[in-house]
Amino acid sequence: MDIASFFHGAGLVLIFLGIATIIIAGIGLFRLPDLYLRASAVGTSAGLGVASIVLGALLMDFTWLNLLKAVIAVVAQLLTSAVGSMAIARTGYLNNSRPAEITHTDDLIRTRRDMFDSDAEPHR
Amino acid sequence: MSSTTSTALWPWRVVTFLVWYAKEFLLANARVTADVLRPRGRQKMHPAIIAVPAASRSEAEWALISSLITLTPGTLTLTISREHQILYIHGMFVDSREELVAEIQEMEDRMLGAMRRQPGDLTRPVEAPVVTPAEPSEDGED
């Protein structure tokens, strides 16, 4: 087996790993109970899936210019998915999306003035 | 503070941080993926929102630590309070408060070691911050 076909096979494996990661992240959207679990688990798992597909494509067609493009694409993808997840979660918290019942500690709720009102619902 | 990460040479700290973060990132991915696929009754998640004291000082350090925490699957920065030096972290597998705090602070120590040529000031607020809201002045509570 020569080196080119080895890289070709490794690239295919990475691409299919990335596809599997994205599919599992999609399943997670249905199975996880609240916004925050979905944002933290799915946002960045999907980022890893895309990064893995980009690296797989790079291995199958390696040039130095493609390496530069792949590095930029992976870094941009991971950064934007992290910032997007934070923005979504923060917006949800500010819009009174309560964490699921299994969330056992919530330090942030104590900083909210409206949750200290007597007529505010403590849950949902 | 006197661990090997803060006394080693700066380029070495950068390399060890990158390798350590890549390892944590992949492990966290595997852990979250396994829990998503587990049957509903046997899922191990114990989510919680924890206030974690932080040692970051500059804007770049705050931005990078909160992005890195969010990038790790299973942990998510909800908001920060630079005034009180607190990161509000939503964690997916939080069996105890101390466990998540130790995990986040190890990441921050390594990140600050990689960002600063001199590790410098790594102190954190030690007391639990009292961030109860001020009483609303216009309407009385009953």
PDB file of C-alpha atoms in Angstrom:
ATOM      1  CA  MET A   1       0.000   0.000   0.000  1.00  0.00           C
ATOM      2  CA  ASP A   2       1.594   3.274  -1.022  1.00  0.00           C
ATOM      3  CA  ILE A   3       1.477   6.453   0.972  1.00  0.00           C
ATOM      4  CA  ALA A   4      -1.137   8.176  -1.224  1.00  0.00           C
ATOM      5  CA  SER A   5      -3.747   5.488  -0.771  1.00  0.00           C
ATOM      6  CA  PHE A   6      -3.036   5.442   2.963  1.00  0.00           C
ATOM      7  CA  PHE A   7      -3.809   9.168   3.211  1.00  0.00           C
ATOM      8  CA  HIS A   8      -6.854   8.638   1.019  1.00  0.00           C
ATOM      9  CA  GLY A   9      -8.181   6.005   3.431  1.00  0.00           C
ATOM     10  CA  ALA A  10      -7.374   8.094   6.514  1.00  0.00           C
ATOM     11  CA  GLY A  11      -9.209  11.024   4.930  1.00  0.00           C
ATOM     12  CA  LEU A  12     -12.285   8.884   4.321  1.00  0.00           C
ATOM     13  CA  VAL A  13     -12.240   7.665   7.935  1.00  0.00           C
ATOM     14  CA  LEU A  14     -12.047  11.250   9.231  1.00  0.00           C
ATOM     15  CA  ILE A  15     -14.897  12.359   6.958  1.00  0.00           C
ATOM     16  CA  PHE A  16     -17.147   9.545   8.131  1.00  0.00           C
ATOM     17  CA  LEU A  17     -16.234  10.248  11.767  1.00  0.00           C
ATOM     18  CA  GLY A  18     -17.254  13.861  11.188  1.00  0.00           C
ATOM     19  CA  ILE A  19     -20.560  12.801   9.632  1.00  0.00           C
ATOM     20  CA  ALA A  20     -21.253  10.470  12.585  1.00  0.00           C
ATOM     21  CA  THR A  21     -20.456  13.276  15.047  1.00  0.00           C
ATOM     22  CA  ILE A  22     -22.908  15.626  13.345  1.00  0.00           C
ATOM     23  CA  ILE A  23     -25.644  12.968  13.212  1.00  0.00           C
ATOM     24  CA  ILE A  24     -25.191  12.227  16.941  1.00  0.00           C
ATOM     25  CA  ALA A  25     -25.302  15.961  17.660  1.00  0.00           C
ATOM     26  CA  GLY A  26     -28.603  16.073  15.781  1.00  0.00           C
ATOM     27  CA  ILE A  27     -29.953  13.207  17.880  1.00  0.00           C
ATOM     28  CA  GLY A  28     -28.835  15.158  20.945  1.00  0.00           C
ATOM     29  CA  LEU A  29     -31.056  18.060  19.913  1.00  0.00           C
ATOM     30  CA  PHE A  30     -34.062  15.806  20.469  1.00  0.00           C
ATOM     31  CA  ARG A  31     -32.844  13.896  23.496  1.00  0.00           C
ATOM     32  CA  LEU A  32     -31.382  16.634  25.716  1.00  0.00           C
ATOM     33  CA  PRO A  33     -33.923  18.320  27.993  1.00  0.00           C
ATOM     34  CA  ASP A  34     -33.137  22.049  27.882  1.00  0.00           C
ATOM     35  CA  LEU A  35     -31.603  24.888  25.912  1.00  0.00           C
ATOM     36  CA  TYR A  36     -28.315  24.980  27.823  1.00  0.00           C
ATOM     37  CA  LEU A  37     -27.539  21.278  27.490  1.00  0.00           C
ATOM     38  CA  ARG A  38     -28.329  21.469  23.806  1.00  0.00           C
ATOM     39  CA  ALA A  39     -26.178  24.547  23.277  1.00  0.00           C
ATOM     40  CA  SER A  40     -23.184  23.159  25.149  1.00  0.00           C
ATOM     41  CA  ALA A  41     -23.322  19.621  23.785  1.00  0.00           C
ATOM     42  CA  VAL A  42     -24.505  20.189  20.253  1.00  0.00           C
ATOM     43  CA  GLY A  43     -22.943  23.513  19.322  1.00  0.00           C
ATOM     44  CA  THR A  44     -19.399  22.347  19.769  1.00  0.00           C
ATOM     45  CA  SER A  45     -19.905  18.708  18.771  1.00  0.00           C
ATOM     46  CA  ALA A  46     -21.115  19.946  15.420  1.00  0.00           C
ATOM     47  CA  GLY A  47     -18.030  22.182  15.322  1.00  0.00           C
ATOM     48  CA  LEU A  48     -15.820  19.141  15.825  1.00  0.00           C
ATOM     49  CA  GLY A  49     -17.735  17.294  13.100  1.00  0.00           C
ATOM     50  CA  VAL A  50     -17.111  20.036  10.552  1.00  0.00           C
ATOM     51  CA  ALA A  51     -13.448  20.273  11.622  1.00  0.00           C
ATOM     52  CA  SER A  52     -13.052  16.539  11.150  1.00  0.00           C
ATOM     53  CA  ILE A  53     -14.588  16.648   7.666  1.00  0.00           C
ATOM     54  CA  VAL A  54     -12.286  19.529   6.676  1.00  0.00           C
ATOM     55  CA  LEU A  55      -9.230  17.617   7.916  1.00  0.00           C
ATOM     56  CA  GLY A  56     -10.363  14.520   6.047  1.00  0.00           C
ATOM     57  CA  ALA A  57     -10.704  16.484   2.829  1.00  0.00           C
ATOM     58  CA  LEU A  58      -7.249  17.961   3.461  1.00  0.00           C
ATOM     59  CA  LEU A  59      -5.687  14.495   3.806  1.00  0.00           C
ATOM     60  CA  MET A  60      -7.268  13.348   0.558  1.00  0.00           C
ATOM     61  CA  ASP A  61      -5.956  16.345  -1.387  1.00  0.00           C
ATOM     62  CA  PHE A  62      -2.902  17.670   0.431  1.00  0.00           C
ATOM     63  CA  THR A  63      -1.161  20.863  -0.677  1.00  0.00           C
ATOM     64  CA  TRP A  64       0.381  23.554   1.524  1.00  0.00           C
ATOM     65  CA  LEU A  65      -2.189  26.073   0.352  1.00  0.00           C
ATOM     66  CA  ASN A  66      -4.970  23.636   1.287  1.00  0.00           C
ATOM     67  CA  LEU A  67      -3.354  23.174   4.711  1.00  0.00           C
ATOM     68  CA  LEU A  68      -3.518  26.940   5.267  1.00  0.00           C
ATOM     69  CA  LYS A  69      -7.154  27.037   4.145  1.00  0.00           C
ATOM     70  CA  ALA A  70      -8.047  24.098   6.379  1.00  0.00           C
ATOM     71  CA  VAL A  71      -6.424  25.656   9.454  1.00  0.00           C
ATOM     72  CA  ILE A  72      -8.271  28.935   8.870  1.00  0.00           C
ATOM     73  CA  ALA A  73     -11.564  27.095   8.289  1.00  0.00           C
ATOM     74  CA  VAL A  74     -11.225  24.967  11.455  1.00  0.00           C
ATOM     75  CA  VAL A  75     -10.246  27.889  13.684  1.00  0.00           C
ATOM     76  CA  ALA A  76     -13.045  30.078  12.313  1.00  0.00           C
ATOM     77  CA  GLN A  77     -15.594  27.281  12.661  1.00  0.00           C
ATOM     78  CA  LEU A  78     -14.658  26.507  16.282  1.00  0.00           C
ATOM     79  CA  LEU A  79     -14.530  30.193  17.295  1.00  0.00           C
ATOM     80  CA  THR A  80     -17.866  31.075  15.726  1.00  0.00           C
ATOM     81  CA  SER A  81     -19.620  27.996  17.115  1.00  0.00           C
ATOM     82  CA  ALA A  82     -18.347  28.836  20.619  1.00  0.00           C
ATOM     83  CA  VAL A  83     -19.399  32.486  20.414  1.00  0.00           C
ATOM     84  CA  GLY A  84     -22.746  31.529  18.879  1.00  0.00           C
ATOM     85  CA  SER A  85     -23.453  28.996  21.630  1.00  0.00           C
ATOM     86  CA  MET A  86     -22.695  31.603  24.297  1.00  0.00           C
ATOM     87  CA  ALA A  87     -24.935  34.177  22.624  1.00  0.00           C
ATOM     88  CA  ILE A  88     -27.824  31.703  22.335  1.00  0.00           C
ATOM     89  CA  ALA A  89     -27.497  30.516  25.935  1.00  0.00           C
ATOM     90  CA  ARG A  90     -27.198  34.030  27.328  1.00  0.00           C
ATOM     91  CA  THR A  91     -30.204  35.215  25.339  1.00  0.00           C
ATOM     92  CA  GLY A  92     -32.211  32.242  26.553  1.00  0.00           C
ATOM     93  CA  TYR A  93     -31.339  32.936  30.161  1.00  0.00           C
ATOM     94  CA  LEU A  94     -32.268  36.597  29.856  1.00  0.00           C
ATOM     95  CA  ASN A  95     -35.578  35.571  28.265  1.00  0.00           C
ATOM     96  CA  ASN A  96     -36.551  33.390  31.236  1.00  0.00           C
ATOM     97  CA  SER A  97     -35.881  30.008  29.696  1.00  0.00           C
ATOM     98  CA  ARG A  98     -35.493  28.026  32.906  1.00  0.00           C
ATOM     99  CA  PRO A  99     -33.000  25.137  33.112  1.00  0.00           C
ATOM    100  CA  ALA A 100     -34.502  21.640  33.191  1.00  0.00           C
ATOM    101  CA  GLU A 101     -35.602  20.144  36.486  1.00  0.00           C
ATOM    102  CA  ILE A 102     -32.516  17.938  36.775  1.00  0.00           C
ATOM    103  CA  THR A 103     -30.306  21.038  37.030  1.00  0.00           C
ATOM    104  CA  HIS A 104     -29.408  20.753  40.710  1.00  0.00           C
ATOM    105  CA  THR A 105     -27.620  24.065  41.337  1.00  0.00           C
ATOM    106  CA  ASP A 106     -28.244  27.462  39.791  1.00  0.00           C
ATOM    107  CA  ASP A 107     -25.947  30.197  41.061  1.00  0.00           C
ATOM    108  CA  LEU A 108     -26.981  32.631  38.366  1.00  0.00           C
ATOM    109  CA  ILE A 109     -30.612  32.801  39.493  1.00  0.00           C
ATOM    110  CA  ARG A 110     -29.515  34.582  42.660  1.00  0.00           C
ATOM    111  CA  THR A 111     -28.280  37.525  40.620  1.00  0.00           C
ATOM    112  CA  ARG A 112     -31.698  38.138  39.101  1.00  0.00           C
ATOM    113  CA  ARG A 113     -33.796  40.787  40.696  1.00  0.00           C
ATOM    114  CA  ASP A 114     -37.113  39.638  39.169  1.00  0.00           C
ATOM    115  CA  MET A 115     -36.712  36.149  40.655  1.00  0.00           C
ATOM    116  CA  PHE A 116     -36.822  37.716  44.122  1.00  0.00           C
ATOM    117  CA  ASP A 117     -40.253  39.227  43.575  1.00  0.00           C
ATOM    118  CA  SER A 118     -42.940  37.607  45.654  1.00  0.00           C
ATOM    119  CA  ASP A 119     -45.226  36.895  42.695  1.00  0.00           C
ATOM    120  CA  ALA A 120     -42.513  35.422  40.479  1.00  0.00           C
ATOM    121  CA  GLU A 121     -42.812  31.742  39.709  1.00  0.00           C
ATOM    122  CA  PRO A 122     -39.697  29.979  40.998  1.00  0.00           C
ATOM    123  CA  HIS A 123     -40.007  27.160  38.453  1.00  0.00           C
ATOM    124  CA  ARG A 124     -41.013  27.647  34.841  1.00  0.00           C
TER     125      ARG A 124
ATOM    126  CA  MET B   1       0.784  27.992  41.800  1.00  0.00           C
ATOM    127  CA  SER B   2       4.172  26.304  42.182  1.00  0.00           C
ATOM    128  CA  SER B   3       3.337  23.530  39.734  1.00  0.00           C
ATOM    129  CA  THR B   4       5.517  22.767  36.745  1.00  0.00           C
ATOM    130  CA  THR B   5       3.216  24.669  34.410  1.00  0.00           C
ATOM    131  CA  SER B   6       4.071  28.036  35.928  1.00  0.00           C
ATOM    132  CA  THR B   7       7.829  27.546  36.320  1.00  0.00           C
ATOM    133  CA  ALA B   8       8.553  26.009  32.915  1.00  0.00           C
ATOM    134  CA  LEU B   9       9.723  28.067  29.967  1.00  0.00           C
ATOM    135  CA  TRP B  10       7.074  30.064  28.146  1.00  0.00           C
ATOM    136  CA  PRO B  11       7.140  28.247  24.744  1.00  0.00           C
ATOM    137  CA  TRP B  12       6.944  24.931  26.567  1.00  0.00           C
ATOM    138  CA  ARG B  13       3.888  26.148  28.487  1.00  0.00           C
ATOM    139  CA  VAL B  14       2.216  27.121  25.193  1.00  0.00           C
ATOM    140  CA  VAL B  15       2.852  23.670  23.711  1.00  0.00           C
ATOM    141  CA  THR B  16       1.705  21.776  26.805  1.00  0.00           C
ATOM    142  CA  PHE B  17      -1.435  23.903  27.008  1.00  0.00           C
ATOM    143  CA  LEU B  18      -2.355  23.220  23.376  1.00  0.00           C
ATOM    144  CA  VAL B  19      -1.783  19.472  23.731  1.00  0.00           C
ATOM    145  CA  TRP B  20      -3.648  19.362  27.051  1.00  0.00           C
ATOM    146  CA  TYR B  21      -6.585  21.308  25.623  1.00  0.00           C
ATOM    147  CA  ALA B  22      -6.815  19.093  22.550  1.00  0.00           C
ATOM    148  CA  LYS B  23      -6.886  16.033  24.804  1.00  0.00           C
ATOM    149  CA  GLU B  24      -9.592  17.545  27.045  1.00  0.00           C
ATOM    150  CA  PHE B  25     -11.617  18.587  23.995  1.00  0.00           C
ATOM    151  CA  LEU B  26     -11.641  15.081  22.515  1.00  0.00           C
ATOM    152  CA  LEU B  27     -12.341  13.399  25.874  1.00  0.00           C
ATOM    153  CA  ALA B  28     -15.247  15.756  26.558  1.00  0.00           C
ATOM    154  CA  ASN B  29     -16.614  15.063  23.090  1.00  0.00           C
ATOM    155  CA  ALA B  30     -16.533  11.326  23.697  1.00  0.00           C
ATOM    156  CA  ARG B  31     -18.179  11.744  27.080  1.00  0.00           C
ATOM    157  CA  VAL B  32     -21.023  13.912  25.779  1.00  0.00           C
ATOM    158  CA  THR B  33     -21.561  11.687  22.743  1.00  0.00           C
ATOM    159  CA  ALA B  34     -21.789   8.592  24.966  1.00  0.00           C
ATOM    160  CA  ASP B  35     -24.333  10.252  27.228  1.00  0.00           C
ATOM    161  CA  VAL B  36     -26.491  11.458  24.339  1.00  0.00           C
ATOM    162  CA  LEU B  37     -26.727   7.884  23.042  1.00  0.00           C
ATOM    163  CA  ARG B  38     -27.363   6.298  26.444  1.00  0.00           C
ATOM    164  CA  PRO B  39     -30.935   5.165  27.207  1.00  0.00           C
ATOM    165  CA  ARG B  40     -32.965   7.763  29.002  1.00  0.00           C
ATOM    166  CA  GLY B  41     -33.105   6.081  32.382  1.00  0.00           C
ATOM    167  CA  ARG B  42     -29.356   5.574  32.663  1.00  0.00           C
ATOM    168  CA  GLN B  43     -28.056   8.958  31.547  1.00  0.00           C
ATOM    169  CA  LYS B  44     -25.370  10.292  33.857  1.00  0.00           C
ATOM    170  CA  MET B  45     -25.905  14.001  33.384  1.00  0.00           C
ATOM    171  CA  HIS B  46     -26.133  16.239  36.457  1.00  0.00           C
ATOM    172  CA  PRO B  47     -26.364  19.716  34.998  1.00  0.00           C
ATOM    173  CA  ALA B  48     -25.739  22.754  37.170  1.00  0.00           C
ATOM    174  CA  ILE B  49     -24.931  26.436  36.844  1.00  0.00           C
ATOM    175  CA  ILE B  50     -21.911  27.220  39.013  1.00  0.00           C
ATOM    176  CA  ALA B  51     -20.162  30.502  39.817  1.00  0.00           C
ATOM    177  CA  VAL B  52     -16.438  29.888  39.325  1.00  0.00           C
ATOM    178  CA  PRO B  53     -13.882  32.403  40.664  1.00  0.00           C
ATOM    179  CA  ALA B  54     -11.483  33.400  37.900  1.00  0.00           C
ATOM    180  CA  ALA B  55      -7.964  34.827  37.727  1.00  0.00           C
ATOM    181  CA  SER B  56      -8.230  36.510  34.324  1.00  0.00           C
ATOM    182  CA  ARG B  57      -7.497  40.228  34.141  1.00  0.00           C
ATOM    183  CA  SER B  58      -7.394  41.621  30.602  1.00  0.00           C
ATOM    184  CA  GLU B  59     -10.154  41.641  27.994  1.00  0.00           C
ATOM    185  CA  ALA B  60      -8.309  39.098  25.867  1.00  0.00           C
ATOM    186  CA  GLU B  61      -7.974  36.688  28.768  1.00  0.00           C
ATOM    187  CA  TRP B  62     -11.676  36.899  29.622  1.00  0.00           C
ATOM    188  CA  ALA B  63     -12.683  36.438  25.994  1.00  0.00           C
ATOM    189  CA  LEU B  64     -10.375  33.474  25.484  1.00  0.00           C
ATOM    190  CA  ILE B  65     -11.205  31.607  28.691  1.00  0.00           C
ATOM    191  CA  SER B  66     -14.953  31.909  28.152  1.00  0.00           C
ATOM    192  CA  SER B  67     -14.612  30.793  24.522  1.00  0.00           C
ATOM    193  CA  LEU B  68     -12.435  27.835  25.476  1.00  0.00           C
ATOM    194  CA  ILE B  69     -14.893  26.758  28.171  1.00  0.00           C
ATOM    195  CA  THR B  70     -17.791  26.955  25.738  1.00  0.00           C
ATOM    196  CA  LEU B  71     -15.786  25.119  23.088  1.00  0.00           C
ATOM    197  CA  THR B  72     -15.370  22.155  25.426  1.00  0.00           C
ATOM    198  CA  PRO B  73     -18.537  20.096  24.969  1.00  0.00           C
ATOM    199  CA  GLY B  74     -20.527  19.788  28.176  1.00  0.00           C
ATOM    200  CA  THR B  75     -19.458  23.118  29.644  1.00  0.00           C
ATOM    201  CA  LEU B  76     -20.869  26.480  28.629  1.00  0.00           C
ATOM    202  CA  THR B  77     -20.124  30.010  29.769  1.00  0.00           C
ATOM    203  CA  LEU B  78     -23.447  31.701  30.459  1.00  0.00           C
ATOM    204  CA  THR B  79     -22.050  35.044  31.502  1.00  0.00           C
ATOM    205  CA  ILE B  80     -19.103  36.611  33.304  1.00  0.00           C
ATOM    206  CA  SER B  81     -18.822  39.219  35.992  1.00  0.00           C
ATOM    207  CA  ARG B  82     -15.527  41.044  35.626  1.00  0.00           C
ATOM    208  CA  GLU B  83     -16.370  43.152  38.636  1.00  0.00           C
ATOM    209  CA  HIS B  84     -16.613  40.122  40.941  1.00  0.00           C
ATOM    210  CA  GLN B  85     -14.177  38.011  38.869  1.00  0.00           C
ATOM    211  CA  ILE B  86     -16.672  35.226  38.335  1.00  0.00           C
ATOM    212  CA  LEU B  87     -17.435  32.971  35.400  1.00  0.00           C
ATOM    213  CA  TYR B  88     -20.965  31.551  35.415  1.00  0.00           C
ATOM    214  CA  ILE B  89     -20.562  28.079  33.968  1.00  0.00           C
ATOM    215  CA  HIS B  90     -23.287  25.654  32.940  1.00  0.00           C
ATOM    216  CA  GLY B  91     -21.826  22.165  33.294  1.00  0.00           C
ATOM    217  CA  MET B  92     -23.371  18.957  32.023  1.00  0.00           C
ATOM    218  CA  PHE B  93     -21.641  16.518  34.399  1.00  0.00           C
ATOM    219  CA  VAL B  94     -21.389  18.329  37.728  1.00  0.00           C
ATOM    220  CA  ASP B  95     -21.342  15.807  40.563  1.00  0.00           C
ATOM    221  CA  SER B  96     -20.057  18.431  42.993  1.00  0.00           C
ATOM    222  CA  ARG B  97     -19.315  22.125  42.845  1.00  0.00           C
ATOM    223  CA  GLU B  98     -15.648  21.593  43.740  1.00  0.00           C
ATOM    224  CA  GLU B  99     -15.119  19.205  40.846  1.00  0.00           C
ATOM    225  CA  LEU B 100     -16.257  21.694  38.196  1.00  0.00           C
ATOM    226  CA  VAL B 101     -14.399  24.579  39.854  1.00  0.00           C
ATOM    227  CA  ALA B 102     -11.162  22.563  39.922  1.00  0.00           C
ATOM    228  CA  GLU B 103     -11.595  21.571  36.274  1.00  0.00           C
ATOM    229  CA  ILE B 104     -12.232  25.140  35.100  1.00  0.00           C
ATOM    230  CA  GLN B 105      -9.441  26.602  37.228  1.00  0.00           C
ATOM    231  CA  GLU B 106      -6.919  24.096  35.938  1.00  0.00           C
ATOM    232  CA  MET B 107      -7.842  25.117  32.402  1.00  0.00           C
ATOM    233  CA  GLU B 108      -7.513  28.777  33.318  1.00  0.00           C
ATOM    234  CA  ASP B 109      -4.138  28.275  35.027  1.00  0.00           C
ATOM    235  CA  ARG B 110      -2.762  26.526  31.966  1.00  0.00           C
ATOM    236  CA  MET B 111      -4.260  29.104  29.599  1.00  0.00           C
ATOM    237  CA  LEU B 112      -2.855  32.054  31.554  1.00  0.00           C
ATOM    238  CA  GLY B 113       0.522  30.318  31.706  1.00  0.00           C
ATOM    239  CA  ALA B 114       0.440  30.052  27.924  1.00  0.00           C
ATOM    240  CA  MET B 115      -0.777  33.623  27.357  1.00  0.00           C
ATOM    241  CA  ARG B 116       1.563  35.437  29.738  1.00  0.00           C
ATOM    242  CA  ARG B 117       5.343  35.360  29.506  1.00  0.00           C
ATOM    243  CA  GLN B 118       5.430  35.769  33.261  1.00  0.00           C
ATOM    244  CA  PRO B 119       2.589  33.901  35.010  1.00  0.00           C
ATOM    245  CA  GLY B 120       2.159  36.887  37.309  1.00  0.00           C
ATOM    246  CA  ASP B 121      -0.918  37.332  39.430  1.00  0.00           C
ATOM    247  CA  LEU B 122      -2.989  34.152  39.601  1.00  0.00           C
ATOM    248  CA  THR B 123      -4.995  34.966  42.710  1.00  0.00           C
ATOM    249  CA  ARG B 124      -8.735  34.419  42.722  1.00  0.00           C
ATOM    250  CA  PRO B 125     -11.455  35.653  45.019  1.00  0.00           C
ATOM    251  CA  VAL B 126     -11.598  33.051  47.790  1.00  0.00           C
ATOM    252  CA  GLU B 127     -14.903  33.933  49.402  1.00  0.00           C
ATOM    253  CA  ALA B 128     -18.157  32.982  47.808  1.00  0.00           C
ATOM    254  CA  PRO B 129     -19.374  36.274  46.380  1.00  0.00           C
ATOM    255  CA  VAL B 130     -22.612  37.620  47.753  1.00  0.00           C
ATOM    256  CA  VAL B 131     -24.368  38.788  44.634  1.00  0.00           C
ATOM    257  CA  THR B 132     -27.908  39.066  45.910  1.00  0.00           C
ATOM    258  CA  PRO B 133     -29.776  41.789  44.087  1.00  0.00           C
ATOM    259  CA  ALA B 134     -30.461  45.071  45.801  1.00  0.00           C
ATOM    260  CA  GLU B 135     -33.948  45.469  47.176  1.00  0.00           C
ATOM    261  CA  PRO B 136     -36.210  47.195  44.676  1.00  0.00           C
ATOM    262  CA  SER B 137     -36.867  50.600  46.172  1.00  0.00           C
ATOM    263  CA  GLU B 138     -40.093  51.597  44.446  1.00  0.00           C
ATOM    264  CA  ASP B 139     -42.444  48.781  45.543  1.00  0.00           C
ATOM    265  CA  GLY B 140     -42.454  47.132  48.941  1.00  0.00           C
ATOM    266  CA  GLU B 141     -42.302  43.371  49.414  1.00  0.00           C
ATOM    267  CA  ASP B 142     -44.946  41.699  51.505  1.00  0.00           C
TER     268      ASP B 142
END
